[in-house]
mmCIF file of C-alpha atoms and ligand atoms in Angstrom:
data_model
loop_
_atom_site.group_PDB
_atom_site.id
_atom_site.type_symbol
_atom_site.label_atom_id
_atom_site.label_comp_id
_atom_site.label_asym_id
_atom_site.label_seq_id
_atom_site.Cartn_x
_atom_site.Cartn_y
_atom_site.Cartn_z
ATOM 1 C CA UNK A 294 -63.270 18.472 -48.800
ATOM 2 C CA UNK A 295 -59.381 18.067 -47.681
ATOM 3 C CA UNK A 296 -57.821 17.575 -51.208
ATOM 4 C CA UNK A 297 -55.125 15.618 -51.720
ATOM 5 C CA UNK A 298 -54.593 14.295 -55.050
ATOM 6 C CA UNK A 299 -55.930 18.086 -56.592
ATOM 7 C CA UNK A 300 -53.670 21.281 -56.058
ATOM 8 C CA UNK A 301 -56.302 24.111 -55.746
ATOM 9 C CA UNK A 302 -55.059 28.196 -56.685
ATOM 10 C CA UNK A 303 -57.675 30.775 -56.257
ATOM 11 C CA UNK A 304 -57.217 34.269 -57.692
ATOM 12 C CA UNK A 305 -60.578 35.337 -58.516
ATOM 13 C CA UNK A 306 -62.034 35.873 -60.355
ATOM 14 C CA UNK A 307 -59.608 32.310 -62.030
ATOM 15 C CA UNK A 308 -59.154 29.193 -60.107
ATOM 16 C CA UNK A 309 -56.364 26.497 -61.607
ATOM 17 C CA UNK A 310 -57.031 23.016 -60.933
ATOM 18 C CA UNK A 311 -53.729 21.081 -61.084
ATOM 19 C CA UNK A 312 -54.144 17.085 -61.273
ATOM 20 C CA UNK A 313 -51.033 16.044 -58.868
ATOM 21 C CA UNK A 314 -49.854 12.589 -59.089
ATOM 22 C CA UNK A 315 -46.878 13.390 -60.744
ATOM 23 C CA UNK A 316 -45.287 10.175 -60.313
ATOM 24 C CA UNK A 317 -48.208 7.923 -61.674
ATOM 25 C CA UNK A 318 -48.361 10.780 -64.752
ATOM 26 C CA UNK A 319 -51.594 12.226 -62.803
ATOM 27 C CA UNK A 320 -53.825 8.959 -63.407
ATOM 28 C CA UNK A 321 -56.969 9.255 -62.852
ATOM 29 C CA UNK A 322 -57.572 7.507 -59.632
ATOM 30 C CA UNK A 323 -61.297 6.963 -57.479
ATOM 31 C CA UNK A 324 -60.104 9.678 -54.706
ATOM 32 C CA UNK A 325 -58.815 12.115 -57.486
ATOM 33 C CA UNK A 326 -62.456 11.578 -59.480
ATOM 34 C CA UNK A 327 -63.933 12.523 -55.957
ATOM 35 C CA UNK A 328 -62.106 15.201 -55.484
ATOM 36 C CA UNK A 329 -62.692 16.717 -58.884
ATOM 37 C CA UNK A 330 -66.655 16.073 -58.541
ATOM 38 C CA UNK A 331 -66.378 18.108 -55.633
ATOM 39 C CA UNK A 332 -64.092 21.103 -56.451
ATOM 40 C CA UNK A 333 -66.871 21.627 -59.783
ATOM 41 C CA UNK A 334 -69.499 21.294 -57.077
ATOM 42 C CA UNK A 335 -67.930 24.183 -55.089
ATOM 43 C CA UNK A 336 -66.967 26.189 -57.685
ATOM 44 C CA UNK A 337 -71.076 26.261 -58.719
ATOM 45 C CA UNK A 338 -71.145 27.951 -55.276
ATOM 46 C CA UNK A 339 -68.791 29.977 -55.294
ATOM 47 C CA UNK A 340 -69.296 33.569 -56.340
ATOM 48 C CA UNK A 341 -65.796 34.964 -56.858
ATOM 49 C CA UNK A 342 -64.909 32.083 -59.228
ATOM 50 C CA UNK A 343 -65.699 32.806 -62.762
ATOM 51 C CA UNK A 344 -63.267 31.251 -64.746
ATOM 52 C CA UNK A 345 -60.800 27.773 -64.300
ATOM 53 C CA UNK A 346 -58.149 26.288 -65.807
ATOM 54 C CA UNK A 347 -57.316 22.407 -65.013
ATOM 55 C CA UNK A 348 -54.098 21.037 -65.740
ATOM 56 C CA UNK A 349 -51.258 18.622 -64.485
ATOM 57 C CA UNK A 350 -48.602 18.870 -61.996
ATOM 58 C CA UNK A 351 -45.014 17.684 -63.659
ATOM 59 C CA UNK A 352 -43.722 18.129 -67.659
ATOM 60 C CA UNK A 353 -44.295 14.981 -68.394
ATOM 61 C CA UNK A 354 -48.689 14.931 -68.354
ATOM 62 C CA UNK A 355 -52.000 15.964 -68.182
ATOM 63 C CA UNK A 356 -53.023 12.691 -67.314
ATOM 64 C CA UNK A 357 -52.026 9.390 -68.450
ATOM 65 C CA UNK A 358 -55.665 7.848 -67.929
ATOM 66 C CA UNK A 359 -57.815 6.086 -65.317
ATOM 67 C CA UNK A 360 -55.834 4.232 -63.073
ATOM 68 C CA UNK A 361 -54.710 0.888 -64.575
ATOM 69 C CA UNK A 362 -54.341 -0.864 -60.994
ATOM 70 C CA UNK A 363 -57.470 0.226 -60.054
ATOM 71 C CA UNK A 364 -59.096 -1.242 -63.727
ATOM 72 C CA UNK A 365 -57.705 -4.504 -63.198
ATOM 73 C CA UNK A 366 -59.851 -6.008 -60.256
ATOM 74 C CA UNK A 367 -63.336 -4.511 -62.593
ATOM 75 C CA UNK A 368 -65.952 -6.939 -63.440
ATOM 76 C CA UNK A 369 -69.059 -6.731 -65.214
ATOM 77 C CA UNK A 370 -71.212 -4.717 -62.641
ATOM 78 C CA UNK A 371 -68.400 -2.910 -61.248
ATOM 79 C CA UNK A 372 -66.959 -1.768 -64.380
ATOM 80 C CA UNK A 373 -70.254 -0.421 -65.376
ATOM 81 C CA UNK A 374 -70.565 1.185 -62.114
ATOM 82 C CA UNK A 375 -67.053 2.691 -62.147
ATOM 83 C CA UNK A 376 -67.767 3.937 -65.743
ATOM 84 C CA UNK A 377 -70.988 5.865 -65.017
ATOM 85 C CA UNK A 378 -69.253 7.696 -61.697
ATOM 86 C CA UNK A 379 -66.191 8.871 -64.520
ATOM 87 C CA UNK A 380 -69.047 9.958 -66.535
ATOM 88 C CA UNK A 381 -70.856 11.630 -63.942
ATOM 89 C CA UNK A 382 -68.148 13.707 -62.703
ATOM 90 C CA UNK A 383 -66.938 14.570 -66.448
ATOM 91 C CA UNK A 384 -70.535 15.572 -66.810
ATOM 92 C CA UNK A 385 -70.456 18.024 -64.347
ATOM 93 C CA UNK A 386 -67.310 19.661 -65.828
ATOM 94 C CA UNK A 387 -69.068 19.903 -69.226
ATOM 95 C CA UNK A 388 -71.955 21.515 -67.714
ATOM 96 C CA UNK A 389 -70.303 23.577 -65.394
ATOM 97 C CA UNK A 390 -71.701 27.455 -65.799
ATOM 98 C CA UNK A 391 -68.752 29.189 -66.084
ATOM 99 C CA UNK A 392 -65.557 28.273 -69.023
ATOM 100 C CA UNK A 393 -63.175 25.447 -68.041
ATOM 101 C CA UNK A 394 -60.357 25.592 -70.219
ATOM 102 C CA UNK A 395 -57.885 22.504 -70.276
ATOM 103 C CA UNK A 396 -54.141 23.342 -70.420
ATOM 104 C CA UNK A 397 -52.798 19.744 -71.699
ATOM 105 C CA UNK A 398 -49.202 19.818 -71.051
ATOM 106 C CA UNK A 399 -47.809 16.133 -71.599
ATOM 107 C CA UNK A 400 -49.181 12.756 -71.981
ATOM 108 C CA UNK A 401 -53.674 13.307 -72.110
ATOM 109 C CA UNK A 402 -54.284 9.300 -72.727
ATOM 110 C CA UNK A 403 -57.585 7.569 -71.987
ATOM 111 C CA UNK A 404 -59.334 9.152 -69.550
ATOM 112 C CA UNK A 405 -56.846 12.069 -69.333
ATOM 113 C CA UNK A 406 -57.631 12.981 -73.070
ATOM 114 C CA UNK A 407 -61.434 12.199 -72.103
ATOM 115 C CA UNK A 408 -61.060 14.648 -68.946
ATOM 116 C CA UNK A 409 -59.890 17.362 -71.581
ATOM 117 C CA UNK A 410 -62.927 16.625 -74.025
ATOM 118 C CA UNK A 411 -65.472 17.193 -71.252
ATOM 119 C CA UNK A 412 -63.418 21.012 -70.646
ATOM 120 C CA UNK A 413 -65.024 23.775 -72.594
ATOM 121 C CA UNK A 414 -61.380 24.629 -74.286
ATOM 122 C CA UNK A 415 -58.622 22.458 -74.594
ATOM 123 C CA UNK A 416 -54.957 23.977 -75.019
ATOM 124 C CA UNK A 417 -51.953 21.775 -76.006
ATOM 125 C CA UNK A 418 -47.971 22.567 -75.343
ATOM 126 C CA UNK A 419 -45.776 21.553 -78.300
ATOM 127 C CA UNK A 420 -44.722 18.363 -76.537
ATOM 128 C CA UNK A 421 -49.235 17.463 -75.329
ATOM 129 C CA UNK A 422 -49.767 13.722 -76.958
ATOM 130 C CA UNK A 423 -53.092 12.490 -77.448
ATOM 131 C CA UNK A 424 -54.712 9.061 -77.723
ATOM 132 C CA UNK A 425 -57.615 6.833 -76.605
ATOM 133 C CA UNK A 426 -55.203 3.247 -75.860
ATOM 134 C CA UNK A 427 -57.929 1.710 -74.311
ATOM 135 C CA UNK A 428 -57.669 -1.190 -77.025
ATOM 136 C CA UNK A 429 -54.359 -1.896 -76.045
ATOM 137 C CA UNK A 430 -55.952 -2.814 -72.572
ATOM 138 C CA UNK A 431 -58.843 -4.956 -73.653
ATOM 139 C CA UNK A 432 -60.758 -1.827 -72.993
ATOM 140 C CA UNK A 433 -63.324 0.957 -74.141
ATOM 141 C CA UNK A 434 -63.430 4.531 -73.004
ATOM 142 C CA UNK A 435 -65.330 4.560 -70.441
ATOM 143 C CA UNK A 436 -65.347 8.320 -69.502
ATOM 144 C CA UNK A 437 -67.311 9.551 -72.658
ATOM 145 C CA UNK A 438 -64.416 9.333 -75.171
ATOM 146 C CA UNK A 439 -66.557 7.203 -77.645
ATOM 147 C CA UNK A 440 -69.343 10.002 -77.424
ATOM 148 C CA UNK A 441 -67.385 12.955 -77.194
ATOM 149 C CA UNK A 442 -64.720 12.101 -79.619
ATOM 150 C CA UNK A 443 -66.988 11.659 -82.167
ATOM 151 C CA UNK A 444 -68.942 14.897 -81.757
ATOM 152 C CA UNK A 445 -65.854 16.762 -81.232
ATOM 153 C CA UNK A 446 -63.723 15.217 -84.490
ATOM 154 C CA UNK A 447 -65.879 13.817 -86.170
ATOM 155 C CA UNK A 448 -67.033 9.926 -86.513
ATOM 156 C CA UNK A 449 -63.801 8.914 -88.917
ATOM 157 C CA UNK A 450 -61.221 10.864 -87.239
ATOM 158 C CA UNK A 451 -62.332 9.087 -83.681
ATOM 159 C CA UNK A 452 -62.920 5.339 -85.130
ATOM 160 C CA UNK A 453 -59.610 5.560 -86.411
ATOM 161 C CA UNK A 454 -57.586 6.875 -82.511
ATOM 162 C CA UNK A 455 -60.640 4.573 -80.546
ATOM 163 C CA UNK A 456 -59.461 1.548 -83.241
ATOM 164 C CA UNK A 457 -55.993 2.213 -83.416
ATOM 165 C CA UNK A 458 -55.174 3.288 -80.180
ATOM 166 C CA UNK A 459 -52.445 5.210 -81.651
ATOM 167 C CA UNK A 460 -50.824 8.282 -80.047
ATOM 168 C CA UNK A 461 -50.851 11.595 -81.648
ATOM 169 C CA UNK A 462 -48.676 14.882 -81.117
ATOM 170 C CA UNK A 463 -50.061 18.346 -80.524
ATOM 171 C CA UNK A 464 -50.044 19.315 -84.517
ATOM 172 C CA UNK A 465 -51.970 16.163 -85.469
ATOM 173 C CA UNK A 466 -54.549 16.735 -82.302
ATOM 174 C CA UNK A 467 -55.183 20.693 -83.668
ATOM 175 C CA UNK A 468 -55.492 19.940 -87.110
ATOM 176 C CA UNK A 469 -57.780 16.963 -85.994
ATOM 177 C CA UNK A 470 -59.672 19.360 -84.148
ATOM 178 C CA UNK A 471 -59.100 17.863 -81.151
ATOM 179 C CA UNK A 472 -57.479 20.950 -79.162
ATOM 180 C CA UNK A 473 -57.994 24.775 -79.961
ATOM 181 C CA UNK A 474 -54.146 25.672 -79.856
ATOM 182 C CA UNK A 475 -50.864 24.548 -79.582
ATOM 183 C CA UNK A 476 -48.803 26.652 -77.709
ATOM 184 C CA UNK A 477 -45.184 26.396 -75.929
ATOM 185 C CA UNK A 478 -45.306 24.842 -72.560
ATOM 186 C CA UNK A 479 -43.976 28.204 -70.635
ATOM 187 C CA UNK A 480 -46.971 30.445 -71.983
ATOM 188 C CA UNK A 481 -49.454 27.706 -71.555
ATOM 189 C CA UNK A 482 -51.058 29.234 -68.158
ATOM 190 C CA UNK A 483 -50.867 33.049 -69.556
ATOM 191 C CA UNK A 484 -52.503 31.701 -72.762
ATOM 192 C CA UNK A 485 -55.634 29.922 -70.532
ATOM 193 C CA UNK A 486 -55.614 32.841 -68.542
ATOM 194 C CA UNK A 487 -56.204 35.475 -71.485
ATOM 195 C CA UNK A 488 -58.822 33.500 -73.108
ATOM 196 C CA UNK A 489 -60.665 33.442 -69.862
ATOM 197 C CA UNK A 490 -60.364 36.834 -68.981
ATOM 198 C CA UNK A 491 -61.539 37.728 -72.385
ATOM 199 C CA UNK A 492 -64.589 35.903 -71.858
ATOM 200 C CA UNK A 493 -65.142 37.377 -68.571
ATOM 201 C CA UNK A 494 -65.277 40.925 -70.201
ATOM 202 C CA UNK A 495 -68.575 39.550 -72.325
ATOM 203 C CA UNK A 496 -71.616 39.673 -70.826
ATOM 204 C CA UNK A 497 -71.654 36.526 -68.145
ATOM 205 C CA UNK A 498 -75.472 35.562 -68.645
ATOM 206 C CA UNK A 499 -74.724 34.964 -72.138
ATOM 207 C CA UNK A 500 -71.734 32.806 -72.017
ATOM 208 C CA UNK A 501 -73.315 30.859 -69.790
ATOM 209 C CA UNK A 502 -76.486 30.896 -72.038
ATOM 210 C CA UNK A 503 -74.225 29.844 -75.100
ATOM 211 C CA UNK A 504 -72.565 27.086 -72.892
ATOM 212 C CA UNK A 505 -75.667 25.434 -71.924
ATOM 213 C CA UNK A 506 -77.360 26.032 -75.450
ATOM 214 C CA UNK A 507 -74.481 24.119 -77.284
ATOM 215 C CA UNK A 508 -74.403 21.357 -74.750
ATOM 216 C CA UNK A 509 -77.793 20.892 -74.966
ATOM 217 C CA UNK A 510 -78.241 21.085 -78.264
ATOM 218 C CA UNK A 511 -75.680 18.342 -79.068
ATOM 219 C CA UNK A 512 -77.849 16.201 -77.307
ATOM 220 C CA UNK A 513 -81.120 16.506 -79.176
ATOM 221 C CA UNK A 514 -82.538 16.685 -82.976
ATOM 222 C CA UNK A 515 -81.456 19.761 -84.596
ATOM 223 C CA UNK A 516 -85.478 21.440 -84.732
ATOM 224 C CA UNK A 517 -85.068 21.061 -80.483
ATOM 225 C CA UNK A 518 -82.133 22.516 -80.620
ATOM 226 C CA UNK A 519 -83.287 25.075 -82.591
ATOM 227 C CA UNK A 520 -86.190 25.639 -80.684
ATOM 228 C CA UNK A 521 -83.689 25.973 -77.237
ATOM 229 C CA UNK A 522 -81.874 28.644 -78.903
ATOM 230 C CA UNK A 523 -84.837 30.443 -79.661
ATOM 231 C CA UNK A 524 -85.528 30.325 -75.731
ATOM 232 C CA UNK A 525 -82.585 31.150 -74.553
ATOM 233 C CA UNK A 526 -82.501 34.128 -77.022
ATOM 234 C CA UNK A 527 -85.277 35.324 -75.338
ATOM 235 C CA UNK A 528 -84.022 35.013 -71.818
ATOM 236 C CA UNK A 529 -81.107 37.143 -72.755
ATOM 237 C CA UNK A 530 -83.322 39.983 -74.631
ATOM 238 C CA UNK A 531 -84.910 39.641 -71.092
ATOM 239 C CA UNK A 532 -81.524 40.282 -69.285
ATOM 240 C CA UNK A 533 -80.000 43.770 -68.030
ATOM 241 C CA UNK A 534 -76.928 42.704 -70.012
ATOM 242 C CA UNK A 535 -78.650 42.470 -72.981
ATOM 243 C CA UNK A 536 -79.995 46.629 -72.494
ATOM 244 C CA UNK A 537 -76.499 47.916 -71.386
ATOM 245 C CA UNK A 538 -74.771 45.858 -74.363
ATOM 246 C CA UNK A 539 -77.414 47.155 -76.752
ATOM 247 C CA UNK A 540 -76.956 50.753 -74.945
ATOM 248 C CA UNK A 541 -73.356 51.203 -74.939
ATOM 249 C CA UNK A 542 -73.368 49.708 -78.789
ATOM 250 C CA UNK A 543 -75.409 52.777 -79.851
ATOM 251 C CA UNK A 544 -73.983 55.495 -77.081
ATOM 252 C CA UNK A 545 -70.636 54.621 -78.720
ATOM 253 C CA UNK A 546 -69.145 53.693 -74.982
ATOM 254 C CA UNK A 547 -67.739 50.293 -73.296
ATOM 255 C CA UNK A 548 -70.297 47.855 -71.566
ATOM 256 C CA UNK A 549 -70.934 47.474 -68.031
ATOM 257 C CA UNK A 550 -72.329 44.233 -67.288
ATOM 258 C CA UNK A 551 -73.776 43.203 -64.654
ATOM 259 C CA UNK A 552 -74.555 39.393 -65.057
ATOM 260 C CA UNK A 553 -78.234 40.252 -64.544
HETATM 261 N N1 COA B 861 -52.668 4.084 -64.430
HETATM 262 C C1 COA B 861 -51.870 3.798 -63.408
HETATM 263 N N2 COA B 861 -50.556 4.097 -63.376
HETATM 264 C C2 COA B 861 -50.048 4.724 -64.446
HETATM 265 C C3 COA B 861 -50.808 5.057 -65.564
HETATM 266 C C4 COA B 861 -52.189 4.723 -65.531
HETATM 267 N N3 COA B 861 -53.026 5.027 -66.523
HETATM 268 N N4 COA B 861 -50.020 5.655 -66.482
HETATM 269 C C5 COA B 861 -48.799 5.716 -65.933
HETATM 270 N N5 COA B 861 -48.806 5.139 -64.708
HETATM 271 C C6 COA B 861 -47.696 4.978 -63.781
HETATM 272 C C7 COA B 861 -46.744 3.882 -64.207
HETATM 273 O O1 COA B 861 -47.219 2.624 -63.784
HETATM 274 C C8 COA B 861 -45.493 4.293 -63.483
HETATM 275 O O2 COA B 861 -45.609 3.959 -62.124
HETATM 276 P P1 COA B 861 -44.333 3.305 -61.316
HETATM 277 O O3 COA B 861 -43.263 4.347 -61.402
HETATM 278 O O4 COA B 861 -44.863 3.083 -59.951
HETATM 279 O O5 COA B 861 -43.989 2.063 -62.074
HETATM 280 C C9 COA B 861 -45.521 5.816 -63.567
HETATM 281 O O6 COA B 861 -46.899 6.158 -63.780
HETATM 282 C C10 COA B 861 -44.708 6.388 -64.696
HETATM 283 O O7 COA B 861 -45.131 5.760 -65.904
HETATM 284 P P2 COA B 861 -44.110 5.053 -66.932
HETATM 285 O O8 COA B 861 -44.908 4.070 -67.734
HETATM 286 O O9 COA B 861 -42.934 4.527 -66.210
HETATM 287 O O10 COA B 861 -43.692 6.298 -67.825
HETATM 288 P P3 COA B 861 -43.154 6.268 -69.329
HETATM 289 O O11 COA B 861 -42.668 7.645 -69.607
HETATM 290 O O12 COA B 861 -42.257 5.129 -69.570
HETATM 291 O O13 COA B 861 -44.474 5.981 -70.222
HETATM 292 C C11 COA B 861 -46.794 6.335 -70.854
HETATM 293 C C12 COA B 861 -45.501 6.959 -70.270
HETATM 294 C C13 COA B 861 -47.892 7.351 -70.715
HETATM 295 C C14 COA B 861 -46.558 5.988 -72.336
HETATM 296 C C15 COA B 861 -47.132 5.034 -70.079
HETATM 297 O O14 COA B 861 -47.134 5.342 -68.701
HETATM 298 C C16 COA B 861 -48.487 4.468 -70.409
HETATM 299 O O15 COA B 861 -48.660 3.855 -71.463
HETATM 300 N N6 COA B 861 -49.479 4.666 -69.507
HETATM 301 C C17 COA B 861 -50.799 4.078 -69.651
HETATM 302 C C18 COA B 861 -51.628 4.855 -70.660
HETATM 303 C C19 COA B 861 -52.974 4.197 -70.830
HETATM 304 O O16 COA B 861 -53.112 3.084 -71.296
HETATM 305 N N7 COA B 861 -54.039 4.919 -70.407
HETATM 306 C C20 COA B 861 -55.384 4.439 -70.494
HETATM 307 C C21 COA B 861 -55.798 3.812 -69.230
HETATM 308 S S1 COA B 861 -57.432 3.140 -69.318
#
């Protein structure tokens, strides 16, 4: 796909997905939605990516939501419609194999804070602001914030930025729980990027096992989820990862994995 509205940097094994409409604050418009579905489609495929970081273009945001102009001319069917693609994109971000980390540097409002939800990580700079102003709009999320929020913060803590529609600032967003870290804007990138490489130095079968098992999991009761860890704990006692890990534990040496 030509990309236009996405700036894409590959330096395996990290790619860095920049959002880049600086001047509408990186909204979230149909062609930039496209665009994302297909870079996570890609980066499935591709396999010298292991690792990626998404972020905006500009100081001033992440992104500042889905695009208003293109909300206004929604009606019943197409707003549903437009909704579920959103969803389906920010679905395949959440599910995506290999650690997305989001590196909120400005405004993340409406879908821009719902883009960041669906990452695996989010990191804020000291100036990131937060909020679901849908309400303002005569709106709901309609990206997953009312799911995700809740699951990630907690029922109370999401009624009250889905009610109020009130903004919050990078302290109130970490001690929320909303974001992992709040970091200055100019190590932002080299904070993403250590994370990611630390996680690259574990043994890649299980990260991608522990990714799937706690998106899964959040899904159904806790005995299925339960019962899907037990699985997947087997399928990595079945894994040459899970020998040379054991191995190097005991031989007193550093692990070589393989990803097999
Ligand atoms: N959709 C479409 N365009 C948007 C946008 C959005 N979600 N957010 C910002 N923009 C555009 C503005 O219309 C403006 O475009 P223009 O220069 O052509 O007029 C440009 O981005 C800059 O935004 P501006 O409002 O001038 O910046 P600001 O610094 O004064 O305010 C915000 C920043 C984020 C507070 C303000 O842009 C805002 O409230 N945005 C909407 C947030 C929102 O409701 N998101 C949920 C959408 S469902």
């Amino acid at each position: 796909m030509n990309y236009t509205n996405l700036l894409l940097k590959k330096d395996p094994p990290l790619l860095t997905i920049t959002l880049n409409r600086p001047d509408k604050l990186n909204a979230l418009n149909r062609r930039t939605l496209e665009e994302l579905d297909s870079a996570f489609s890609e980066i499935e495929k591709d396999e010298q990516i292991r690792g990626i970081l998404l972020t905006g273009s500009g100081e001033k945001a992440f992104a500042a939501g889905a695009d208003i102009a293109e909300i206004q001319a929604l009606d019943l069917t197409s707003g549903e419609a437009f909704a579920r693609f959103g969803q389906q994109v920010f679905a395949r971000i959440e599910n995506c194999t290999k650690p997305v980390i989001a590196l909120v540097n400005g405004f993340a409002l409406g879908g821009g804070c719902e883009l960041a939800m669906a990452c695996h990580l989010r990191l804020a700079s000291e100036n990131a602001k937060f909020g679901q102003p849908e309400v303002n709009l005569g709106l709901i999320p309609g990206y997953g914030g009312t799911q995700r929020m809740a699951r990630l913060i907690g029922k109370g803590r999401a009624l009250e930025l889905l009610l109020t529609g009130n903004m919050i600032d990078a302290q109130r967003a970490y001690e929320m729980g909303l974001v992992n870290q709040v970091i200055s804007a100019e190590t932002l990138v080299a904070a993403g990027q250590k994370i990611l490489n630390t996680i690259l130095k574990k043994a890649p079968l299980a990260a991608s096992y522990v990714l799937e098992t706690v998106n899964r999991g959040l899904n159904v009761s806790l005995e299925d989820g339960i019962r899907l860890e037990a699985d997947y704990f087997g399928k990595s006692c079945a894994s040459n990862d899970m020998k040379e890990g054991t191995s190097a534990f005991l031989e007193k040496r550093k692990p070589e994995f393989k990803g097999k």
